[in-house]
Coordinates of C-alpha atoms and ligand atoms in Angstrom, one line a residue:
Chain R
M1353 CA 78.6 69.7 -9.6
D1354 CA 80.6 68.3 -6.9
A1355 CA 78.6 65.8 -4.7
D1356 CA 81.4 65.3 -1.9
P1357 CA 79.9 68.3 0.4
L1358 CA 76.6 66.6 0.4
K1359 CA 77.8 63.3 1.0
Q1360 CA 79.8 64.5 4.0
F1361 CA 77.0 66.6 5.4
L1362 CA 74.6 63.7 5.1
Q1363 CA 77.5 61.2 7.0
A1364 CA 78.0 63.5 9.6
E1365 CA 74.1 63.6 10.2
G1366 CA 73.9 59.7 10.6
A1367 CA 73.8 58.5 7.0
T1368 CA 76.1 55.2 6.7
L1369 CA 76.5 55.3 2.7
V1370 CA 75.7 57.9 0.4
G1371 CA 76.3 57.8 -3.3
V1372 CA 75.2 59.3 -6.5
G1373 CA 73.8 57.5 -9.8
D1374 CA 72.7 58.3 -13.3
V1375 CA 69.4 56.8 -13.1
R1376 CA 67.9 57.9 -16.3
R1377 CA 67.4 54.5 -17.8
A1378 CA 65.3 53.5 -15.0
L1379 CA 62.8 56.7 -15.3
S1380 CA 59.2 56.9 -16.5
Q1381 CA 58.1 59.7 -18.3
E1382 CA 56.6 61.6 -15.5
I1383 CA 60.0 61.9 -13.4
M1384 CA 62.3 61.9 -16.5
H1385 CA 63.7 65.2 -15.7
L1386 CA 65.0 63.7 -12.3
G1387 CA 68.2 62.1 -13.5
R1388 CA 70.2 61.7 -10.8
G1389 CA 69.4 59.3 -7.8
I1390 CA 71.0 60.0 -4.5
A1391 CA 70.9 56.8 -2.6
I1392 CA 71.0 56.9 1.0
A1393 CA 71.7 54.0 3.4
V1394 CA 72.1 53.3 7.2
N1395 CA 73.3 50.2 8.6
R1396 CA 69.9 49.2 10.3
G1397 CA 66.9 47.1 10.0
L1398 CA 63.5 48.5 9.1
T1399 CA 62.2 49.7 12.0
R1400 CA 60.1 53.0 13.0
D1401 CA 63.2 54.7 14.1
T1402 CA 65.2 53.9 11.0
V1403 CA 62.4 55.2 8.8
D1404 CA 62.5 58.6 10.6
L1405 CA 66.4 59.1 10.2
L1406 CA 66.2 58.2 6.8
M1407 CA 63.5 60.6 6.1
R1408 CA 65.1 63.3 8.2
L1409 CA 68.2 62.6 5.8
Q1410 CA 65.9 63.1 2.9
A1411 CA 64.5 66.3 4.0
L1412 CA 68.1 67.8 4.6
T1413 CA 68.9 66.7 1.3
E1414 CA 66.1 68.3 -0.3
G1415 CA 66.8 71.5 1.5
W1416 CA 70.4 71.4 0.5
L1417 CA 69.3 71.0 -3.1
R1418 CA 66.4 73.5 -3.0
A1419 CA 69.0 76.3 -1.6
K1420 CA 70.8 75.7 -4.8
G1421 CA 67.9 75.9 -7.0
Y1422 CA 67.0 72.4 -7.9
R1423 CA 64.1 70.1 -7.9
S1424 CA 63.9 66.9 -5.9
L1425 CA 61.6 64.2 -5.3
S1426 CA 62.1 61.9 -2.2
I1427 CA 61.1 58.5 -2.2
P1428 CA 60.6 57.2 1.4
P1429 CA 62.3 54.2 2.6
D1430 CA 58.8 52.2 3.1
S1431 CA 57.2 53.4 0.1
D1432 CA 55.2 50.3 -0.5
R1433 CA 53.4 51.3 2.6
R1434 CA 52.7 54.5 2.3
M1435 CA 49.2 55.0 0.2
G1436 CA 46.4 57.5 0.2
K1437 CA 48.3 60.5 -1.0
M1438 CA 48.5 61.8 -4.3
I1439 CA 52.4 61.7 -4.3
S1440 CA 52.4 58.3 -3.2
K1441 CA 51.2 57.1 -6.7
L1442 CA 54.9 58.0 -8.2
Y1443 CA 56.9 55.9 -5.4
K1444 CA 56.0 52.7 -7.1
L1445 CA 57.8 54.1 -10.4
F1446 CA 61.2 53.9 -8.6
C1447 CA 63.1 51.2 -6.9
H1448 CA 65.8 51.9 -4.1
K1449 CA 67.9 49.2 -5.2
T1450 CA 68.3 50.6 -8.7
A1451 CA 69.5 54.0 -7.2
A1452 CA 71.9 52.1 -4.9
T1453 CA 73.6 49.9 -7.8
C1454 CA 73.5 53.0 -10.1
A1455 CA 75.3 54.8 -7.4
G1456 CA 78.0 52.1 -7.0
L1457 CA 76.9 51.2 -3.6
G1458 CA 76.2 47.5 -4.2
W1459 CA 74.9 44.9 -6.6
I1460 CA 71.9 42.6 -6.6
G1461 CA 72.9 39.2 -4.8
K1462 CA 71.4 35.9 -5.7
N1463 CA 69.0 36.8 -2.9
G1464 CA 67.5 39.6 -4.6
L1465 CA 68.8 42.0 -2.0
L1466 CA 71.1 44.8 -2.5
I1467 CA 74.6 43.7 -1.4
N1468 CA 77.2 46.2 -0.1
E1469 CA 80.7 45.1 0.1
R1470 CA 81.1 46.1 3.5
Y1471 CA 77.6 45.8 5.0
G1472 CA 76.0 43.1 3.1
S1473 CA 72.1 43.5 2.8
K1474 CA 71.4 44.5 6.2
M1475 CA 71.1 48.1 5.1
T1476 CA 67.8 50.0 4.8
W1477 CA 67.6 52.4 1.7
A1478 CA 65.9 55.7 1.0
T1479 CA 66.4 57.6 -2.3
V1480 CA 66.1 61.3 -3.6
L1481 CA 65.8 62.0 -7.0
T1482 CA 67.1 65.3 -8.3
D1483 CA 67.5 67.5 -11.6
A1484 CA 71.0 68.6 -9.8
P1485 CA 74.0 67.8 -12.2
L1486 CA 75.7 65.9 -9.4
A1487 CA 78.9 63.9 -10.3
T1488 CA 78.0 60.5 -10.4
D1489 CA 79.7 57.2 -8.7
R1490 CA 80.7 54.4 -10.9
P1491 CA 77.8 52.1 -11.0
Y1492 CA 77.8 48.3 -10.4
V1493 CA 77.0 46.5 -13.6
S1494 CA 77.0 42.9 -12.7
S1495 CA 77.0 40.5 -9.7
R1496 CA 80.0 39.9 -7.7
C1497 CA 78.3 36.5 -5.7
G1498 CA 80.5 34.4 -7.8
D1499 CA 80.4 30.6 -7.0
C1500 CA 78.9 31.4 -3.7
D1501 CA 75.5 29.7 -3.2
L1502 CA 74.7 29.7 0.4
C1503 CA 71.5 31.6 -0.1
V1504 CA 70.5 29.4 -2.7
R1505 CA 71.1 26.4 -0.6
H1506 CA 69.4 27.7 2.8
C1507 CA 66.3 29.3 1.4
P1508 CA 63.6 26.9 3.0
S1509 CA 61.1 27.6 0.4
G1510 CA 63.1 27.3 -2.8
A1511 CA 62.5 30.7 -3.7
V1512 CA 66.3 31.7 -4.4
Q1513 CA 67.0 30.3 -7.6
G1514 CA 70.7 31.2 -8.0
H1515 CA 70.6 33.7 -10.9
L1516 CA 73.1 36.2 -11.4
W1517 CA 72.3 39.8 -11.7
S1518 CA 73.5 42.2 -14.3
L1519 CA 72.3 45.3 -15.3
G1520 CA 71.9 44.6 -18.9
D1521 CA 69.1 42.0 -17.9
P1522 CA 67.0 44.0 -15.2
M1523 CA 63.6 42.3 -15.9
R1524 CA 65.0 38.7 -14.6
E1525 CA 63.2 37.2 -11.8
I1526 CA 65.9 36.4 -9.4
V1527 CA 63.9 35.4 -6.5
S1528 CA 60.4 33.8 -6.6
Y1529 CA 58.4 36.0 -4.4
D1530 CA 55.4 33.9 -4.6
K1531 CA 57.4 30.9 -2.9
C1532 CA 58.9 33.2 -0.4
R1533 CA 55.6 34.6 0.5
S1534 CA 54.0 31.2 0.5
L1535 CA 56.5 30.4 3.2
K1536 CA 55.8 33.4 5.3
S1537 CA 51.8 33.3 5.4
G1538 CA 52.4 29.6 6.3
R1539 CA 54.3 30.5 9.6
T1540 CA 52.0 33.5 10.9
S1541 CA 49.7 30.6 12.2
L1542 CA 52.5 29.1 14.4
R1543 CA 54.1 31.0 17.0
E1544 CA 57.1 31.5 14.9
K1545 CA 58.1 34.8 13.5
P1546 CA 56.4 35.4 10.2
N1547 CA 59.6 36.9 8.5
C1548 CA 62.3 34.4 7.7
G1549 CA 65.3 36.1 6.4
F1550 CA 67.7 33.4 6.1
C1551 CA 68.9 34.8 2.9
V1552 CA 69.9 37.9 4.7
T1553 CA 71.7 36.2 7.7
V1554 CA 73.4 33.3 5.8
C1555 CA 75.1 36.0 3.3
P1556 CA 78.9 36.1 4.3
Y1557 CA 78.8 40.0 3.3
S1558 CA 76.0 40.5 6.1
R1559 CA 77.7 38.6 8.9
N1560 CA 79.3 40.0 11.7
G1561 CA 78.0 43.5 11.9
G1562 CA 79.0 43.6 8.0
E1563 CA 82.6 44.7 9.0
Q1564 CA 84.1 41.2 7.8
Q1565 CA 85.0 40.5 4.1
K1566 CA 83.8 37.6 2.1
A1567 CA 84.2 33.8 3.4
G1568 CA 86.3 31.5 1.3
Chain S
M490 CA 36.3 87.9 14.1
A491 CA 39.4 88.6 12.1
D492 CA 39.5 92.1 10.6
E493 CA 40.0 92.3 6.8
A494 CA 43.5 92.3 6.9
R495 CA 44.0 89.4 9.0
K496 CA 41.6 87.3 6.7
K497 CA 43.6 88.2 3.7
E498 CA 46.8 87.0 5.4
I499 CA 45.2 83.7 6.2
Y500 CA 44.1 83.3 2.7
E501 CA 47.5 84.3 1.6
K502 CA 48.9 81.6 3.8
L503 CA 46.6 78.9 2.2
R504 CA 47.4 79.9 -1.3
T505 CA 51.2 79.9 -0.9
G506 CA 50.9 77.0 0.9
V507 CA 49.6 75.1 -2.0
I508 CA 51.9 76.9 -4.3
Q509 CA 54.9 75.8 -2.3
Y510 CA 53.4 72.5 -1.6
D511 CA 53.6 73.0 2.2
E512 CA 51.2 70.6 3.8
D513 CA 51.9 72.2 7.4
A514 CA 51.6 75.7 6.1
C515 CA 47.9 74.8 4.7
R516 CA 47.0 72.9 7.9
E517 CA 48.2 75.7 9.8
G518 CA 46.5 78.4 7.7
A519 CA 43.2 76.4 7.7
Q520 CA 43.4 75.9 11.5
E521 CA 43.4 79.6 11.9
A522 CA 40.6 80.2 9.6
V523 CA 38.6 77.8 11.7
S524 CA 39.5 79.1 15.1
E525 CA 39.2 82.9 13.9
G526 CA 35.8 82.2 12.7
L527 CA 36.4 82.8 8.7
D528 CA 34.1 81.5 6.4
A529 CA 35.1 78.0 5.3
N530 CA 33.9 78.4 1.8
E531 CA 35.3 81.3 1.0
A532 CA 39.0 80.0 2.7
I533 CA 38.9 77.2 0.3
F534 CA 38.1 79.2 -2.9
D535 CA 39.9 82.3 -2.3
G536 CA 42.8 80.5 -0.4
L537 CA 43.6 76.8 -1.3
V538 CA 41.7 76.9 -4.9
S539 CA 43.3 80.2 -5.7
G540 CA 46.8 78.6 -5.2
M541 CA 45.9 75.6 -7.2
E542 CA 45.0 78.1 -10.0
E543 CA 48.6 79.5 -9.7
V544 CA 50.1 75.9 -9.9
G545 CA 48.2 75.4 -13.0
R546 CA 50.1 78.4 -14.7
L547 CA 53.5 77.3 -13.1
F548 CA 52.9 73.9 -14.9
E549 CA 52.2 75.4 -18.3
A550 CA 55.4 77.5 -18.1
Q551 CA 56.9 74.4 -17.5
E552 CA 58.5 75.4 -14.0
Y553 CA 56.5 72.5 -12.1
F554 CA 56.1 69.1 -13.4
V555 CA 54.2 66.1 -12.2
P556 CA 55.5 65.4 -9.0
E557 CA 55.3 69.1 -7.8
I558 CA 51.5 69.1 -8.8
L559 CA 51.0 66.0 -6.9
M560 CA 52.6 67.5 -3.8
C561 CA 50.5 70.7 -4.2
A562 CA 47.4 68.4 -4.8
D563 CA 48.4 67.1 -1.2
A564 CA 48.7 70.3 0.5
L565 CA 45.4 71.5 -0.8
Y566 CA 43.9 68.2 0.4
A567 CA 45.5 68.7 4.1
G568 CA 43.9 72.2 4.1
L569 CA 40.5 71.2 2.6
D570 CA 40.2 68.2 5.4
I571 CA 40.2 70.4 8.2
L572 CA 38.2 73.3 6.4
K573 CA 35.3 70.9 5.1
P574 CA 33.6 70.2 8.2
H575 CA 33.4 73.7 8.8
C576 CA 31.4 74.5 5.6
K577 CA 28.2 75.6 6.7
Q578 CA 25.3 73.4 6.1
M579 CA 23.0 75.2 3.8
D580 CA 19.2 75.1 3.6
L581 CA 18.4 76.1 0.0
G582 CA 14.8 74.6 0.2
V583 CA 15.6 71.9 -2.5
K584 CA 17.4 68.5 -1.9
G585 CA 18.2 66.2 -4.5
S586 CA 20.3 63.3 -5.4
V587 CA 23.1 63.6 -7.6
V588 CA 25.7 61.1 -9.5
I589 CA 29.1 62.6 -9.9
G590 CA 32.2 61.5 -11.7
T591 CA 35.1 62.4 -13.9
V592 CA 34.8 60.9 -17.3
E593 CA 36.8 57.9 -18.8
G594 CA 40.5 58.6 -19.5
D595 CA 40.9 61.6 -17.1
V596 CA 42.3 61.2 -13.6
H597 CA 41.6 65.1 -12.8
D598 CA 39.4 65.1 -9.7
I599 CA 40.3 67.9 -7.5
G600 CA 37.7 70.1 -9.4
K601 CA 35.0 67.5 -9.2
N602 CA 35.7 66.7 -5.5
L603 CA 34.9 70.5 -4.9
V604 CA 31.7 70.6 -6.7
K605 CA 31.0 67.3 -4.9
M606 CA 31.5 69.0 -1.6
M607 CA 29.1 71.9 -2.3
F608 CA 26.6 69.1 -3.0
D609 CA 27.2 67.5 0.4
V610 CA 27.0 70.7 2.3
A611 CA 23.6 71.7 0.6
G612 CA 22.3 68.3 2.0
F613 CA 22.1 66.5 -1.5
T614 CA 22.8 62.8 -1.4
V615 CA 25.8 62.2 -3.8
Y616 CA 26.9 59.2 -5.5
D617 CA 30.5 59.8 -6.3
L618 CA 31.9 57.5 -8.9
G619 CA 35.4 58.7 -8.8
R620 CA 37.5 59.3 -11.5
D621 CA 38.5 57.8 -14.8
V622 CA 34.8 56.2 -14.9
P623 CA 33.6 54.3 -17.9
L624 CA 31.0 56.0 -19.6
D625 CA 28.5 53.2 -19.1
K626 CA 28.7 53.5 -15.4
F627 CA 27.3 56.7 -15.3
V628 CA 24.1 55.3 -17.2
D629 CA 23.9 52.5 -15.0
E630 CA 24.4 54.2 -11.6
Q631 CA 21.7 57.0 -12.9
L632 CA 19.1 54.4 -13.2
K633 CA 20.1 52.1 -10.1
T634 CA 19.8 55.3 -7.9
D635 CA 17.0 57.2 -9.9
S636 CA 18.9 60.2 -9.2
E637 CA 17.6 63.5 -10.6
L638 CA 20.9 64.8 -11.6
V639 CA 23.9 63.5 -13.2
C640 CA 27.4 65.9 -13.2
L641 CA 30.1 65.1 -15.6
S642 CA 33.6 66.5 -14.9
A643 CA 36.6 66.6 -17.6
M644 CA 39.7 68.5 -17.4
M645 CA 40.8 67.3 -20.7
T646 CA 39.9 68.0 -24.5
T647 CA 40.8 64.4 -25.1
S648 CA 38.6 63.0 -22.3
M649 CA 35.5 65.6 -22.8
V650 CA 34.6 63.8 -26.1
G651 CA 33.1 61.2 -24.1
M652 CA 30.5 63.6 -22.5
P653 CA 28.2 63.9 -25.4
K654 CA 28.1 60.0 -25.4
V655 CA 27.0 59.8 -22.0
I656 CA 24.4 62.6 -22.2
E657 CA 22.7 60.7 -25.2
K658 CA 22.5 57.6 -23.7
I659 CA 21.0 58.9 -20.4
K660 CA 18.4 60.9 -22.2
A661 CA 17.6 58.0 -24.3
K662 CA 17.0 55.8 -21.0
N663 CA 15.5 58.8 -18.8
P664 CA 14.6 61.7 -20.5
N665 CA 13.8 63.5 -17.3
C666 CA 17.0 63.3 -15.7
M667 CA 19.1 66.5 -15.7
I668 CA 22.7 66.4 -17.0
M669 CA 25.2 69.2 -16.0
I670 CA 28.8 69.4 -17.2
G671 CA 32.0 71.3 -16.2
G672 CA 35.8 71.5 -16.1
A673 CA 38.2 73.8 -17.7
P674 CA 37.7 72.8 -21.2
T675 CA 34.1 72.7 -21.3
S676 CA 31.8 75.8 -21.9
K677 CA 28.1 76.7 -22.0
E678 CA 28.3 76.4 -25.9
L679 CA 29.5 73.0 -25.6
A680 CA 26.8 71.9 -23.2
D681 CA 24.2 73.3 -25.3
K682 CA 25.7 71.5 -28.5
W683 CA 25.7 68.3 -26.7
G684 CA 22.3 68.5 -25.1
A685 CA 23.2 69.1 -21.5
D686 CA 21.0 70.8 -19.4
G687 CA 23.5 72.8 -17.5
Y688 CA 27.0 74.2 -17.2
A689 CA 29.1 75.8 -14.5
E690 CA 32.5 77.4 -14.4
D691 CA 32.9 76.9 -10.9
A692 CA 31.4 74.9 -7.7
S693 CA 29.2 77.4 -6.2
N694 CA 27.7 78.0 -9.7
A695 CA 27.6 74.5 -10.2
L696 CA 25.3 74.0 -7.1
K697 CA 23.2 77.3 -8.2
E698 CA 22.3 75.5 -11.3
A699 CA 21.8 72.3 -9.8
I700 CA 18.9 73.5 -7.4
K701 CA 17.5 75.5 -10.1
M702 CA 17.3 72.1 -12.1
V703 CA 15.9 69.9 -9.3
A704 CA 13.7 72.5 -8.5
F705 CA 12.2 72.5 -12.1
L706 CA 12.0 68.9 -12.1
K707 CA 10.2 68.4 -8.8
K708 CA 7.7 71.1 -9.8
L709 CA 7.2 68.9 -12.9
R710 CA 6.5 65.8 -11.1
D711 CA 4.2 67.7 -8.6
E712 CA 2.3 69.0 -11.5
K713 CA 1.9 65.6 -13.2
I714 CA 1.1 64.0 -9.8
Q715 CA -2.1 66.3 -9.4
K716 CA -3.3 65.7 -12.8
K717 CA -3.9 62.0 -12.1
Ligands
B12_221 C1 46.6 69.1 -11.1 C2 46.7 68.5 -12.6 C3 47.0 67.5 -12.4 C4 47.1 66.3 -11.6 C5 45.8 65.8 -11.2 C6 45.4 65.4 -9.9 C7 44.1 65.4 -9.6 N1 43.7 64.2 -8.8 O1 43.0 66.2 -10.0 C8 48.0 65.2 -12.3 C9 49.5 65.4 -12.2 C10 47.5 63.9 -12.1 C11 47.7 65.5 -13.7 C12 48.0 64.6 -14.6 C13 47.9 64.7 -16.2 N2 47.6 66.2 -16.7 CO1 46.9 67.9 -15.8 N3 46.6 69.3 -15.0 C14 46.4 69.6 -13.5 C15 46.4 71.2 -13.3 C16 47.8 71.7 -13.2 C17 45.3 71.7 -12.5 C18 44.0 71.2 -12.6 C19 43.1 71.5 -11.1 O2 43.1 70.7 -10.5 N4 42.6 72.8 -11.0 C20 42.0 73.3 -9.9 C21 40.7 72.8 -9.9 C22 39.8 73.3 -8.5 O3 39.8 73.5 -11.1 P1 39.1 72.8 -12.1 O4 39.2 71.2 -11.9 O5 39.0 73.4 -13.2 O6 37.6 72.6 -11.3 C23 36.6 73.9 -11.0 C24 35.7 74.1 -12.2 O7 36.3 73.4 -13.5 C25 34.4 73.3 -12.1 N5 34.3 71.9 -12.1 C26 35.1 71.0 -12.4 N6 34.3 69.8 -12.7 C27 32.9 70.1 -12.8 C28 32.0 69.4 -12.9 C29 30.6 69.9 -13.0 C30 29.5 69.1 -13.3 C31 30.1 71.2 -12.8 C32 29.1 72.0 -13.0 C33 31.5 72.4 -12.7 C34 32.9 71.6 -12.8 O8 34.3 73.7 -10.6 C35 35.6 73.3 -10.0 C36 35.7 74.2 -8.8 O9 35.7 75.5 -8.7 C37 45.9 71.7 -15.0 C38 46.2 72.8 -15.5 C39 45.3 73.8 -15.4 N7 45.6 74.9 -15.5 O10 43.9 73.6 -15.1 C40 46.5 70.4 -15.8 C41 45.9 70.1 -17.0 C42 44.4 69.5 -16.9 N8 46.4 68.6 -17.1 C43 46.9 68.3 -18.5 C44 47.6 67.0 -18.9 C45 47.9 66.9 -20.3 C46 47.8 66.0 -18.1 C47 48.5 64.5 -18.3 C48 48.1 64.0 -19.6 C49 50.0 64.6 -18.0 C50 50.6 65.8 -18.4 N9 51.3 65.8 -19.5 O11 50.7 66.7 -17.7 C51 47.9 63.8 -17.1 C52 46.4 63.1 -17.6 C53 46.1 62.0 -16.9 C54 45.0 61.7 -17.3 N10 44.6 60.6 -18.1 O12 44.0 62.3 -16.7 C55 46.4 69.5 -19.4 C56 45.0 69.1 -20.2 C57 45.4 69.6 -21.7 C58 44.0 69.4 -22.5 N11 43.4 70.6 -23.0 O13 43.7 68.1 -22.9 C59 46.2 70.6 -18.4 C60 45.4 71.6 -18.7 C61 47.7 71.4 -18.3 C62 48.3 71.7 -19.6 N12 48.2 73.2 -19.7 O14 48.5 71.1 -20.7 N13 47.2 67.0 -14.1
SF4_222 S1 63.2 35.1 3.3 FE1 63.3 33.0 3.7 S2 61.9 32.0 2.1 FE2 62.4 34.0 1.6 S3 64.0 34.2 -0.1 FE3 64.9 34.6 2.0 S4 65.4 32.7 2.6 FE4 63.8 32.3 1.2
SF4_223 S1 74.8 34.6 0.3 FE1 76.4 34.4 -1.5 S2 75.2 34.1 -3.4 FE2 73.9 34.8 -1.7 S3 73.8 36.9 -2.0 FE3 75.2 36.5 -0.6 S4 77.2 36.4 -1.7 FE4 75.4 36.3 -3.1

């Protein structure tokens, strides 16, 4: 089933990137029948407006699929903050970065974030899972960070360890979230911003509005 | 007051709202039921719950999977949140306190919550232990609160086997406590076999049964006190 009409439709509605991945290897039993992940990204930070835009794009995707007789499940962009509903219990079963790598939209950098070749790690992601047999894009199977280690050197908490991601080794801890978190909680008491984010800004892929290619 | 046809229309809206996991439709239908003065209890059971029954059928026919069921449950609760405060407070002459929960290994709590709601509107004090409740917790909570009644819910044949164990333990510690069981796989026969005092197939019958039991208990106690 051709995915291009859906991609063009979503891009016309404001999506920056849309890809389709075969995500079966990452699914738990409850959602095993939803073998395709549609990864949708917009080139903006995680704000209320971004969330609203992404959720609108998800609703449009669901409608598009439903009209063709297929099932879908939307995992909202801020899925970790959505609680209290029955369906929200399923959200933690699936991670947006998985859909994005499977859909060929990037790899997991040494900074643990999804790196898109063009936009770096400044994107915000949402996923729609579906049982529609959409044609899939070619997945990323390994890191393209190479010898670069800017984020390792600049991380003030020593959380970024410098490991290279590969699809074959998904359980490896790339960033020590405890260390990263300890820095953030220490900072809230001062007047500094609680979020650090050096690992995003230092990455050559993320710089200059994301349009520039990798430095050196 | 809405006429018969309009009432049907609203109940149908609630029912299809649940089936099509449309939270907005359920909220809207519930709002209409309230503003047009329909009986909230009836709207819940003939509208929302009847929809959930159809969802169960679709699940069995493998037309629906777990995500759909969860979304249907969310839609049901969206309507229930609006209707619940409008359930008429009933004065049935007897009030008691009740411990309720879904037994260990079972996370189905929609039915249990409806039964709980009926007790709430009847003015009972309800100690809700939630779902997937360890069997001993029922025993402890009954002793702690000295409730006249314990209600056990199970929706699976695999989890309902925990019921006789709870019944036995509670009866050993407190023979006067009344126990009622319910949920789709249970039956009057099983209740008798396991030594439960009551069984009901739906929430309103659960309340009727409970009132009979509590009234009976209170009578027993009064007689005892008089004899002393
Ligand atoms: C909704 C649902 C779910 C939801 C539950 C959401 C929730 N928070 O409750 C989710 C998706 C989580 C779920 C999960 C699972 N489910 Co399920 N689920 C259902 C479904 C479709 C509907 C149940 C329901 O809510 N009915 C509506 C309410 C209003 O009715 P009710 O619960 O019967 O309650 C009424 C009466 O029974 C009574 N009552 C209830 N409790 C009590 C207590 C007392 C004291 C009294 C007096 C009366 C009483 O009053 C209530 C109101 O009138 C049923 C199918 C069906 N047709 O029943 C399957 C069903 C119960 N599930 C089943 C199964 C197998 C599962 C899973 C293992 C996963 C799977 N493979 O689907 C897991 C189990 C997880 C676990 N360990 O518990 C099977 C159980 C089979 C069996 N015989 O053991 C069923 C029967 C489906 C089937 N045909 O196979 N499920
Ligand atoms: S946010 Fe800061 S502390 Fe956390 S991993 Fe990135 S650079 Fe390190
Ligand atoms: S800064 Fe360099 S190593 Fe770190 S994620 Fe970006 S490209 Fe990879």
